Coordinates of C-alpha atoms in Angstrom, one line a residue:
M1 CA -20.2 45.7 -11.6
H2 CA -16.7 45.8 -10.1
C3 CA -16.0 44.6 -6.5
T4 CA -12.5 45.6 -5.4
K5 CA -10.9 46.1 -1.9
K6 CA -8.2 48.6 -0.9
I7 CA -5.2 47.1 0.9
T8 CA -3.0 50.2 1.1
E9 CA -3.2 53.6 -0.4
D10 CA -1.7 52.3 -3.7
L11 CA -2.4 48.5 -3.6
T12 CA -5.9 47.1 -4.5
W13 CA -7.3 43.6 -4.5
V14 CA -8.9 43.0 -7.9
G15 CA -9.5 39.3 -7.6
A16 CA -12.7 37.3 -7.4
N17 CA -14.4 34.5 -5.4
D18 CA -15.9 31.3 -6.8
R19 CA -18.5 29.5 -4.7
R20 CA -19.8 27.2 -7.5
L21 CA -16.7 25.2 -7.9
A22 CA -17.2 21.7 -6.7
M23 CA -13.7 20.2 -6.9
F24 CA -10.5 22.3 -6.9
E25 CA -8.0 20.9 -9.3
G26 CA -10.7 18.2 -10.0
V27 CA -9.6 16.5 -6.8
Y28 CA -10.3 18.5 -3.6
S29 CA -13.8 19.5 -2.5
V30 CA -14.2 23.2 -1.7
P31 CA -17.6 23.4 0.1
Y32 CA -16.8 27.0 1.3
G33 CA -15.6 28.1 -2.2
V34 CA -12.2 29.6 -3.1
S35 CA -10.8 33.0 -3.8
Y36 CA -8.5 33.9 -6.7
N37 CA -6.4 36.8 -5.6
S38 CA -4.9 39.3 -7.9
Y39 CA -3.4 42.6 -6.8
L40 CA -2.9 46.0 -8.6
L41 CA -0.1 48.4 -7.6
T42 CA -0.6 51.9 -8.9
D43 CA 2.7 53.8 -8.6
D44 CA 4.5 55.8 -11.3
K45 CA 4.1 52.5 -13.1
T46 CA 1.1 50.2 -12.7
V47 CA 1.8 46.6 -11.8
L48 CA -0.6 43.6 -11.7
F49 CA 0.4 40.6 -9.6
D50 CA -0.9 37.5 -11.4
T51 CA -4.5 37.0 -12.8
V52 CA -7.4 34.6 -12.0
D53 CA -9.1 31.4 -13.1
K54 CA -11.2 31.5 -16.2
A55 CA -14.4 30.9 -14.2
V56 CA -14.2 34.4 -12.7
Q57 CA -12.4 36.1 -15.6
E58 CA -15.2 38.5 -16.4
R59 CA -15.5 39.9 -12.9
F60 CA -11.6 40.2 -12.8
F61 CA -11.6 42.5 -15.8
E62 CA -14.4 44.7 -14.4
N63 CA -12.3 45.0 -11.2
L64 CA -9.1 45.7 -13.0
T65 CA -10.6 48.3 -15.3
Q66 CA -12.1 50.2 -12.4
A67 CA -9.0 50.1 -10.3
L68 CA -6.8 51.4 -13.3
G69 CA -9.2 54.2 -14.0
N70 CA -7.9 56.0 -17.1
R71 CA -4.4 54.5 -16.8
T72 CA -2.9 51.7 -18.8
L73 CA -1.2 48.5 -17.4
D74 CA 2.6 48.7 -17.5
Y75 CA 3.6 45.3 -16.0
L76 CA 2.2 42.0 -15.3
I77 CA 4.2 39.9 -12.8
V78 CA 3.6 36.2 -13.3
Q79 CA 4.6 34.4 -10.1
H80 CA 2.8 31.2 -10.9
M81 CA 1.8 29.7 -14.2
E82 CA -0.9 27.3 -12.9
P83 CA -4.1 28.2 -14.9
D84 CA -6.2 29.3 -11.9
H85 CA -3.7 32.2 -11.7
S86 CA -2.8 32.8 -15.3
A87 CA -5.9 32.1 -17.3
A88 CA -6.3 35.8 -18.2
V89 CA -2.7 36.4 -19.4
Q90 CA -3.5 36.2 -23.1
E91 CA -6.5 38.5 -22.9
L92 CA -4.4 41.0 -20.8
A93 CA -1.8 41.0 -23.5
T94 CA -4.5 41.8 -26.1
R95 CA -6.0 44.7 -24.1
Y96 CA -2.7 46.2 -23.0
P97 CA -0.4 45.9 -26.0
K98 CA 2.5 47.8 -24.3
M99 CA 2.3 45.7 -21.1
Q100 CA 5.5 43.9 -20.2
I101 CA 5.4 40.4 -18.7
V102 CA 7.8 40.1 -15.8
C103 CA 8.7 36.5 -15.2
N104 CA 11.6 34.0 -14.9
E105 CA 13.0 31.7 -17.6
K106 CA 10.9 28.6 -16.6
T107 CA 7.7 30.7 -16.6
R108 CA 8.5 32.0 -20.1
T109 CA 8.7 28.4 -21.4
M110 CA 5.3 27.7 -19.8
L111 CA 3.7 30.9 -21.3
N112 CA 4.5 29.5 -24.8
Q113 CA 3.1 26.1 -23.8
F114 CA -0.2 27.5 -22.5
F115 CA -0.8 30.4 -24.9
N116 CA -0.8 31.2 -28.5
F117 CA 0.5 34.8 -28.6
D118 CA 4.0 36.2 -29.0
A119 CA 4.9 36.1 -25.4
D120 CA 8.7 36.2 -25.9
S121 CA 8.5 39.8 -27.3
R122 CA 6.7 41.0 -24.1
V123 CA 8.8 39.2 -21.5
M124 CA 11.1 40.9 -19.0
L125 CA 13.1 38.1 -17.5
V126 CA 14.2 38.2 -13.8
K127 CA 16.1 36.0 -11.5
E128 CA 16.8 35.6 -7.8
G129 CA 17.8 39.0 -6.3
D130 CA 16.7 41.2 -9.3
T131 CA 14.7 44.3 -8.6
L132 CA 12.1 46.4 -10.4
N133 CA 11.6 50.1 -9.5
T134 CA 8.1 51.4 -10.1
G135 CA 8.5 54.9 -8.6
K136 CA 8.0 54.9 -4.9
H137 CA 8.2 51.0 -4.7
T138 CA 11.1 48.6 -5.2
L139 CA 10.1 45.0 -6.0
N140 CA 12.5 42.3 -5.2
F141 CA 12.2 38.8 -6.8
I142 CA 12.6 35.6 -4.8
M143 CA 12.7 32.2 -6.5
A144 CA 10.6 29.4 -4.8
P145 CA 10.9 26.5 -7.1
M146 CA 8.5 23.5 -6.3
V147 CA 6.4 25.6 -4.0
H148 CA 4.6 24.0 -5.6
W149 CA 5.5 24.2 -9.4
P150 CA 9.1 24.6 -10.7
E151 CA 8.6 28.1 -12.0
V152 CA 7.1 29.7 -8.8
M153 CA 8.6 33.0 -7.6
L154 CA 7.6 35.5 -5.0
T155 CA 7.8 39.3 -5.0
Y156 CA 8.8 41.4 -2.0
D157 CA 7.9 45.1 -2.0
S158 CA 10.7 46.4 0.2
T159 CA 9.0 49.9 0.5
D160 CA 5.8 48.7 2.2
K161 CA 7.3 45.4 3.4
I162 CA 4.7 43.3 1.6
L163 CA 5.4 39.7 0.5
F164 CA 3.4 38.6 -2.5
S165 CA 3.7 34.9 -1.8
A166 CA 2.1 33.1 -4.8
D167 CA 0.5 29.8 -3.6
A168 CA 2.3 29.9 -0.2
F169 CA 0.3 31.0 2.8
G170 CA -3.0 30.4 1.0
S171 CA -6.2 28.8 2.1
F172 CA -9.4 27.2 0.7
G173 CA -12.5 29.3 1.3
A174 CA -14.1 32.4 -0.3
L175 CA -13.5 35.7 1.3
N176 CA -17.1 36.6 2.0
G177 CA -16.6 40.3 2.1
A178 CA -13.6 40.3 4.4
L179 CA -10.1 40.6 3.0
F180 CA -7.8 40.5 6.0
A181 CA -7.3 37.5 8.2
D182 CA -7.8 39.6 11.3
E183 CA -11.3 40.5 10.2
V184 CA -12.4 36.9 10.9
D185 CA -11.9 34.3 13.5
F186 CA -9.3 32.6 11.4
A187 CA -8.2 30.0 14.0
K188 CA -11.8 28.8 14.5
D189 CA -13.3 29.2 11.0
Y190 CA -10.5 28.9 8.5
M191 CA -7.4 27.1 10.0
D192 CA -8.7 23.7 9.0
E193 CA -9.1 24.9 5.4
A194 CA -5.7 26.4 5.4
R195 CA -4.2 23.2 6.7
R196 CA -6.1 21.1 4.2
Y197 CA -4.9 23.5 1.5
Y198 CA -1.2 23.3 2.4
T199 CA -1.0 19.6 3.2
N200 CA -2.8 18.5 0.0
I201 CA -1.5 21.1 -2.5
V202 CA 2.1 21.9 -1.2
G203 CA 2.6 19.2 1.4
K204 CA 4.8 16.9 -0.7
Y205 CA 7.4 19.7 -1.0
G206 CA 8.4 20.3 2.6
T207 CA 12.1 20.7 1.8
Q208 CA 11.4 23.3 -0.7
V209 CA 9.1 25.2 1.7
Q210 CA 11.7 25.1 4.3
T211 CA 14.2 26.7 1.9
L212 CA 11.6 29.5 1.2
L213 CA 11.0 30.0 5.0
K214 CA 14.8 30.5 5.5
K215 CA 14.7 33.2 2.8
A216 CA 11.7 34.8 4.3
S217 CA 13.2 34.9 7.7
G218 CA 15.8 37.4 6.3
I219 CA 13.3 40.0 5.4
E220 CA 10.9 42.1 7.4
I221 CA 7.3 41.3 6.5
E222 CA 4.4 43.5 7.5
M223 CA 1.9 41.9 5.1
L224 CA 1.4 38.7 3.3
C225 CA -0.6 38.7 0.0
P226 CA -1.2 35.0 -1.1
L227 CA -3.0 33.9 -4.3
H228 CA -5.8 32.1 -2.3
G229 CA -7.3 33.2 0.9
F230 CA -6.9 36.1 3.2
V231 CA -4.3 38.9 3.3
W232 CA -2.3 38.8 6.5
R233 CA -1.3 42.1 8.2
R234 CA -1.3 41.0 11.9
N235 CA -0.1 37.8 13.7
I236 CA 1.9 36.9 10.6
Q237 CA 4.3 34.9 12.8
D238 CA 1.5 32.7 13.9
F239 CA 0.7 31.5 10.4
V240 CA 4.4 31.3 9.4
A241 CA 5.0 29.1 12.5
K242 CA 2.3 26.6 11.1
Y243 CA 4.1 26.4 7.8
A244 CA 7.4 25.7 9.7
L245 CA 5.7 22.8 11.4
W246 CA 3.9 21.5 8.4
S247 CA 6.9 21.8 6.1
S248 CA 9.2 20.0 8.6
Y249 CA 6.5 17.3 9.1
T250 CA 6.4 18.1 12.8
P251 CA 3.1 17.3 14.4
E252 CA 1.0 20.3 15.6
E253 CA -0.5 18.4 18.5
H254 CA 0.1 15.2 20.5
G255 CA -2.8 12.9 20.0
V256 CA -4.0 10.0 17.8
M257 CA -5.8 10.1 14.5
I258 CA -7.7 6.8 13.7
A259 CA -8.7 6.1 10.1
Y260 CA -10.7 3.0 9.5
A261 CA -12.1 1.1 6.5
S262 CA -15.0 -1.1 7.6
I263 CA -17.3 -3.1 5.4
Y264 CA -19.9 -4.4 7.9
G265 CA -18.9 -2.5 11.0
N266 CA -16.6 -4.9 12.8
T267 CA -13.3 -3.2 12.0
E268 CA -15.0 0.1 13.0
N269 CA -15.9 -1.5 16.3
A270 CA -12.3 -2.4 17.0
A271 CA -11.2 1.2 16.2
E272 CA -14.0 2.6 18.5
I273 CA -12.8 0.5 21.4
L274 CA -9.2 1.6 20.9
A275 CA -10.3 5.3 20.8
C276 CA -12.2 4.8 24.0
Q277 CA -9.3 3.2 25.8
L278 CA -7.0 6.0 24.6
R279 CA -9.4 8.7 25.8
D280 CA -9.5 7.0 29.2
K281 CA -5.8 7.5 29.4
G282 CA -6.3 11.3 28.7
I283 CA -5.1 11.1 25.1
K284 CA -6.9 13.2 22.4
T285 CA -8.3 11.2 19.5
V286 CA -10.1 11.9 16.2
M287 CA -11.7 9.3 14.0
F288 CA -12.5 9.1 10.3
D289 CA -14.3 6.5 8.1
V290 CA -12.3 6.6 5.0
S291 CA -15.2 5.5 2.9
V292 CA -17.2 8.6 3.9
T293 CA -14.7 11.3 4.7
P294 CA -12.7 12.9 1.7
A295 CA -9.1 11.8 1.7
S296 CA -8.0 15.5 1.7
E297 CA -9.5 16.0 5.1
I298 CA -7.8 12.8 6.5
I299 CA -4.4 13.8 5.0
A300 CA -4.7 17.2 6.7
A301 CA -5.4 15.5 10.0
A302 CA -2.4 13.2 9.5
F303 CA -0.2 16.3 9.3
R304 CA -1.8 17.6 12.4
W305 CA -1.5 14.7 14.8
S306 CA 1.5 12.9 16.2
H307 CA 0.1 9.3 16.1
L308 CA -1.8 7.6 13.4
V309 CA -3.8 4.4 13.5
F310 CA -5.0 2.7 10.4
A311 CA -7.6 -0.1 10.6
S312 CA -8.6 -1.9 7.4
A313 CA -10.6 -4.9 6.4
T314 CA -8.8 -7.2 3.8
Y315 CA -10.4 -6.9 0.5
N316 CA -9.6 -9.1 -2.6
A317 CA -6.4 -10.2 -0.8
G318 CA -5.4 -6.6 -0.4
I319 CA -6.1 -3.4 1.6
F320 CA -9.7 -2.1 1.3
V321 CA -10.0 0.2 -1.7
T322 CA -10.5 3.5 0.0
M323 CA -7.8 2.8 2.6
E324 CA -5.3 1.7 0.0
S325 CA -5.9 5.0 -1.9
L326 CA -5.6 7.1 1.3
I327 CA -2.3 5.4 2.4
S328 CA -0.8 5.7 -1.1
D329 CA -1.8 9.4 -1.1
L330 CA -0.1 9.9 2.3
V331 CA 3.0 8.2 1.2
A332 CA 3.1 10.4 -1.9
H333 CA 2.8 13.5 0.3
N334 CA 6.0 12.4 2.1
I335 CA 4.3 12.0 5.5
Q336 CA 7.1 11.4 8.1
N337 CA 8.0 11.9 11.8
R338 CA 4.9 9.9 13.0
T339 CA 4.2 6.9 15.1
V340 CA 1.8 4.4 13.3
A341 CA -0.3 1.5 14.7
L342 CA -2.1 -1.0 12.4
I343 CA -5.3 -3.1 12.8
E344 CA -6.2 -5.7 10.1
N345 CA -9.4 -7.7 9.7
G346 CA -10.1 -10.7 7.5
S347 CA -12.4 -13.7 7.7
W348 CA -10.1 -16.3 6.1
A349 CA -6.9 -14.6 5.2
P350 CA -6.1 -11.3 7.0
M351 CA -3.5 -9.5 4.8
S352 CA -4.2 -5.8 5.0
G353 CA -1.9 -5.2 8.0
G354 CA 1.3 -6.4 6.3
L355 CA 0.5 -4.6 3.1
M356 CA -0.2 -1.4 5.0
R357 CA 3.2 -1.8 6.9
G358 CA 5.0 -2.2 3.5
K359 CA 3.7 1.1 2.3
F360 CA 4.6 3.0 5.4
E361 CA 8.1 1.4 5.5
K362 CA 8.8 3.6 2.4
C363 CA 8.4 6.7 4.5
K364 CA 11.1 8.5 6.4
D365 CA 11.2 8.4 10.2
I366 CA 8.0 6.5 10.7
N367 CA 7.8 4.4 13.9
I368 CA 5.5 1.5 13.1
L369 CA 4.5 -0.2 16.4
E370 CA 5.6 -3.8 16.4
N371 CA 2.4 -5.8 16.9
T372 CA -0.4 -5.5 14.4
L373 CA -3.8 -6.1 15.9
R374 CA -5.5 -9.0 14.0
I375 CA -9.2 -9.5 14.0
K376 CA -10.9 -12.5 12.3
S377 CA -14.4 -11.3 11.2
S378 CA -15.3 -9.6 14.5
M379 CA -13.9 -8.7 17.9
K380 CA -14.1 -11.3 20.8
A381 CA -13.9 -10.6 24.5
E382 CA -10.4 -12.2 24.7
Q383 CA -9.1 -9.6 22.3
L384 CA -9.8 -6.7 24.6
A385 CA -6.4 -7.4 26.2
D386 CA -4.7 -7.0 22.7
I387 CA -6.4 -3.6 22.2
S388 CA -5.4 -2.6 25.7
A389 CA -1.8 -3.5 24.8
M390 CA -2.0 -1.4 21.7
A391 CA -3.4 1.5 23.7
D392 CA -0.5 1.1 26.2
A393 CA 2.0 1.0 23.4
V394 CA 0.7 4.2 21.8
A395 CA 0.5 5.9 25.3
A396 CA 4.1 4.9 26.0
T397 CA 5.3 6.9 22.9
L398 CA 3.5 10.1 23.9
P399 CA 4.9 12.7 26.3
S400 CA 3.7 12.6 29.8
T401 CA 1.1 15.2 30.7
Q402 CA 2.1 15.2 34.4
A403 CA 4.1 18.3 35.6
N404 CA 7.7 17.5 36.5
N405 CA 8.7 18.0 40.1
A406 CA 5.3 19.4 41.0
G407 CA 3.5 19.0 44.3
P408 CA -0.2 18.3 44.8
S409 CA -1.2 21.9 43.7
G410 CA 1.0 21.9 40.6
V411 CA 3.5 24.3 42.2
P412 CA 7.1 23.2 42.1
D413 CA 8.4 22.0 45.5
E414 CA 11.6 23.9 45.4
Q415 CA 11.6 27.7 45.7
Q416 CA 12.8 29.1 42.4
I417 CA 12.1 32.0 40.0
D418 CA 10.9 31.1 36.6
L419 CA 11.2 34.2 34.5
N420 CA 8.7 32.8 32.0
T421 CA 6.1 33.1 34.8
M422 CA 6.8 36.8 34.9
T423 CA 5.9 37.2 31.3
K424 CA 2.4 36.0 32.0
L425 CA 1.6 39.2 33.9
S426 CA -0.4 41.6 31.7
Y427 CA 2.3 44.2 31.0
G428 CA 1.5 46.8 28.4
L429 CA 4.1 48.1 26.0
F430 CA 4.8 51.8 25.4
V431 CA 7.0 54.2 23.7
L432 CA 8.4 56.5 26.5
T433 CA 9.6 59.8 25.1
A434 CA 11.5 62.8 26.6
R435 CA 12.9 66.0 25.5
E436 CA 16.0 67.9 26.7
G437 CA 17.0 71.0 24.9
D438 CA 16.8 70.3 21.2
K439 CA 17.2 66.5 21.8
D440 CA 14.2 64.2 21.4
N441 CA 14.5 60.5 22.3
G442 CA 12.3 57.5 23.1
C443 CA 12.5 53.9 24.2
I444 CA 10.3 50.9 24.7
I445 CA 9.1 50.2 28.3
D446 CA 6.7 47.6 29.7
T447 CA 6.0 48.6 33.3
V448 CA 3.4 51.4 33.7
I449 CA 0.8 51.3 36.4
Q450 CA -1.8 53.7 37.6
V451 CA -1.4 54.1 41.3
G452 CA -3.8 56.9 42.2
D453 CA -6.8 58.8 40.8
S454 CA -6.8 62.0 42.9
P455 CA -4.5 63.2 41.6
V456 CA -4.1 60.8 38.6
R457 CA -0.8 59.3 39.3
I458 CA 1.3 56.6 37.5
T459 CA 4.6 54.8 37.9
A460 CA 6.9 53.9 35.0
G461 CA 10.0 51.6 35.2
V462 CA 12.8 52.6 32.9
R463 CA 16.1 50.7 32.4
K464 CA 18.9 52.8 33.8
I465 CA 21.1 52.2 30.7
N466 CA 18.6 54.0 28.5
L467 CA 19.3 57.7 27.4
T468 CA 15.6 58.4 28.1
N469 CA 16.1 57.5 31.7
D470 CA 18.8 60.1 32.1
M471 CA 16.8 62.8 30.2
I472 CA 13.8 62.3 32.5
H473 CA 16.0 62.5 35.6
R474 CA 17.2 65.9 34.4
T475 CA 13.9 67.3 33.0
G476 CA 11.3 65.6 35.1
E477 CA 8.8 65.2 32.3
F478 CA 7.9 62.4 29.8
N479 CA 5.2 61.2 27.4
L480 CA 3.8 57.6 27.0
S481 CA 2.4 56.5 23.7
I482 CA 0.3 53.4 24.4
L483 CA 1.0 50.9 21.6
T484 CA -1.6 48.7 20.0
E485 CA -1.9 45.1 18.8
G486 CA -1.4 46.5 15.2
A487 CA 2.0 47.9 15.9
P488 CA 4.5 46.2 13.6
F489 CA 7.8 44.9 14.9
R490 CA 9.8 47.8 13.3
V491 CA 8.3 50.1 16.0
F492 CA 9.8 47.9 18.7
E493 CA 13.0 47.5 16.8
H494 CA 13.4 51.2 16.2
F495 CA 12.7 52.4 19.7
G496 CA 13.8 49.3 21.7
L497 CA 16.8 47.7 20.0
Q498 CA 19.0 50.7 19.3
S499 CA 20.3 53.5 21.5
G500 CA 19.5 57.2 21.2
K501 CA 23.1 57.8 22.3
N502 CA 24.2 56.8 18.8
L503 CA 21.5 58.2 16.6
D504 CA 18.4 60.4 16.4
K505 CA 15.4 58.2 16.6
F506 CA 13.1 60.8 15.2
A507 CA 15.3 62.0 12.3
D508 CA 13.2 60.2 9.6
A509 CA 9.9 59.9 11.4
G510 CA 7.8 61.6 8.9
Y511 CA 5.7 63.3 11.6
E512 CA 6.2 66.1 14.0
N513 CA 3.6 65.4 16.7
R514 CA 4.2 66.9 20.1
A515 CA 1.9 67.2 23.3
A516 CA 1.3 70.3 25.2
N517 CA 4.5 69.8 27.1
G518 CA 6.5 70.0 23.9
I519 CA 7.6 66.3 24.0
R520 CA 7.0 64.2 20.9
Y521 CA 4.7 61.1 20.8
L522 CA 3.7 58.5 18.2
P523 CA 0.6 59.4 16.2
E524 CA 0.3 55.9 14.7
H525 CA 0.1 52.4 16.1
T526 CA -1.0 54.1 19.3
N527 CA -4.4 54.3 21.0
G528 CA -3.6 56.9 23.6
V529 CA -1.0 59.4 24.8
I530 CA -0.3 60.3 28.4
S531 CA 1.9 63.3 29.5
A532 CA 3.3 63.2 33.0
K533 CA 5.4 65.2 35.5
V534 CA 7.8 63.3 37.9
I535 CA 7.3 63.8 41.6
H536 CA 9.6 61.0 42.9
S537 CA 12.1 58.6 41.6
F538 CA 13.5 55.4 43.1
D539 CA 16.6 53.3 42.3
C540 CA 15.5 49.7 41.7
G541 CA 18.7 48.1 40.5
S542 CA 18.6 47.7 36.8
H543 CA 15.7 50.2 36.6
T544 CA 14.5 53.6 37.8
L545 CA 11.0 53.7 39.1
F546 CA 9.5 57.2 38.3
V547 CA 6.4 58.3 40.1
A548 CA 4.6 61.0 38.2
D549 CA 1.3 62.9 38.0
V550 CA -0.6 62.9 34.8
V551 CA -1.0 66.4 33.3
Q552 CA -2.6 65.4 30.0
A553 CA -4.1 62.3 28.5
C554 CA -5.6 61.9 25.1
S555 CA -7.4 58.9 23.6
I556 CA -6.5 58.3 19.8
S557 CA -8.3 55.1 18.9
E558 CA -10.3 52.2 20.3
E559 CA -7.8 49.5 19.0
R560 CA -6.7 47.1 21.7
S561 CA -3.5 47.9 23.7
V562 CA -0.7 45.4 23.1
T563 CA 0.5 43.4 26.0
Y564 CA 4.0 42.0 26.5
R565 CA 2.7 38.5 26.0
Y566 CA 0.8 39.4 22.8
Y567 CA 4.0 41.0 21.5
S568 CA 6.1 37.9 22.4
E569 CA 3.6 35.5 20.8
H570 CA 2.4 37.4 17.7
I571 CA 4.7 40.3 16.8
K572 CA 8.3 39.5 17.7
P573 CA 9.9 37.4 15.0
Q574 CA 10.3 33.8 16.0
P575 CA 13.3 31.7 15.0
T576 CA 12.6 29.5 12.0
V577 CA 13.5 26.1 13.2
T578 CA 14.5 23.7 10.4
K579 CA 15.9 20.2 10.3
D580 CA 19.4 21.5 10.0
S581 CA 19.0 24.3 12.5
K582 CA 22.0 24.6 14.8
P583 CA 21.5 24.5 18.6
G584 CA 21.4 27.9 20.3
F585 CA 19.7 30.3 22.6
M586 CA 17.3 33.1 21.8
C587 CA 16.9 36.3 23.7
R588 CA 13.3 36.4 24.7
I589 CA 13.3 40.2 24.7
C590 CA 14.3 41.0 21.1
G591 CA 14.8 37.6 19.4
Y592 CA 18.6 37.7 18.9
I593 CA 19.9 34.1 18.5
H594 CA 23.2 33.0 20.0
E595 CA 24.3 29.8 18.2
S596 CA 26.2 27.6 20.7
D597 CA 25.7 24.3 22.7
T598 CA 26.1 26.2 25.9
L599 CA 25.2 29.7 27.0
P600 CA 28.0 31.8 28.5
A601 CA 27.0 33.0 31.9
D602 CA 28.2 36.5 31.3
I603 CA 26.5 36.9 27.9
I604 CA 25.0 40.3 27.1
C605 CA 22.6 40.6 24.1
P606 CA 24.2 42.8 21.5
L607 CA 20.7 44.1 20.5
C608 CA 18.9 44.9 23.7
N609 CA 21.7 44.5 26.4
H610 CA 19.8 41.9 28.5
G611 CA 21.7 39.2 30.2
A612 CA 21.8 35.4 30.3
A613 CA 18.6 35.2 32.4
D614 CA 16.6 36.4 29.4
F615 CA 17.9 33.7 26.9
V616 CA 16.0 30.5 26.4
A617 CA 17.2 27.4 24.5
I618 CA 15.8 26.6 21.0

């Protein structure tokens, strides 16, 4: 029996979950299972994005048959030839003899290597920048070699702004009935598996992922559809930001990961004492026994933490077996930008420390602390000073947790205005609309407060440079559409980063919704609409403060209202910082980047017209 999930009106998930798989790729344990995602687009032409692993092929074909209905399959886009995504290609070719296979030249070579049918006669070759029109949708092809195979490509649906991301932005873990990342507590329940997936599967290819992130930063993405794990439709920037850190080998957190290999517990004891001393200094620590914990989990932790300690017994004049395997794996994954400390143990010829050092010296930008702690058989009281010295050396390379220039209460001694403090207030975000004659207009505002309930009265602050401000002055009426957390950036861009003086913001809206006062409002990405009539206005410098009585209020949905802080952290595009990024300043209102070593005092953002006070260094 089929089990499909609708993503959009014409896009359906037709993949399957596997909870019986013990080892992914024969290497990585998957205790929570794994999903194999395949997506069907039903437009004038039907398009399938990748297939699934042979283990779930039967369910996949049930899903695909149901989703197609009485239609045939016109195109199969092969983004990645790894067998967990391509196992069903030959069977598809048999079932749908007129199906064309859309792929690049490297994929065509692999098709002939993996399968025994005439693939060449079915292939439609594409390259970077090519497009495929399926009716309503235009698909754009983006090459992503070595993310994580050489033939990998991504597909961008510019109509619905969906990025089909192949193995990028994936995760271990079956979907368990949910499809979208916002349907679960992803940070709590799945982030560790997403990190483990990236670091072990893709982690070696940070440079290539950085190249892909640069390409992705140039397109507007409202949904991510990876080949493993959840579909992303909200907070996409949060997950992309993780990829920016992981691919640049930048630690997520300051703290110490301690991995130890201990035969009889003495090396473990030294690691425990070090962990306790670090904790006493207020430093976060995590510990792993490399003989018990799978290497994939420790590698993921090494990508997460800024400082790494490796403690190993000497074994057969070398590094203990499991530790040697772990370190070799880390080096193969290009681990870099870390501070490393080493502890060695040996009853007659301690050698593991020097051998571990030799392996890490092959890595880029690894700061290996000078003094290796040496234990002979077991810890002695006189060696506590050596562990304390190591703890001090680690702490010296960590940023101070003390607030700079702060008094006893944590408040700066000098009187000053930190504009970032103002963003912590729980502003909402709204589309303010007005009508004058036949002219409709709207803009984004963030300062609306209810100031009375008999009558129901509100205040709204509007920038004086906005056309909407002038219209309200003349007409005395406005509507407020209360935006939700699901509002995509394009809403803020459309109403907030361009002027109604130069264009009609409702020209191609696709809706004609008006309240009883005749003024337009947004029927989507909105949980409520308020209509108001102005009774007073006050000049507040850059803004006009309108005081108005509410004449109509309508609740549209129960979705949470978006706050200014939520918008800043989760919706507004963040700059993709790479190793070769130029210094500059970002407008915290709209995200515009001014590339320069210094910020001109008289700068005005060309997008939102805010001044130097709203720029922050990046």
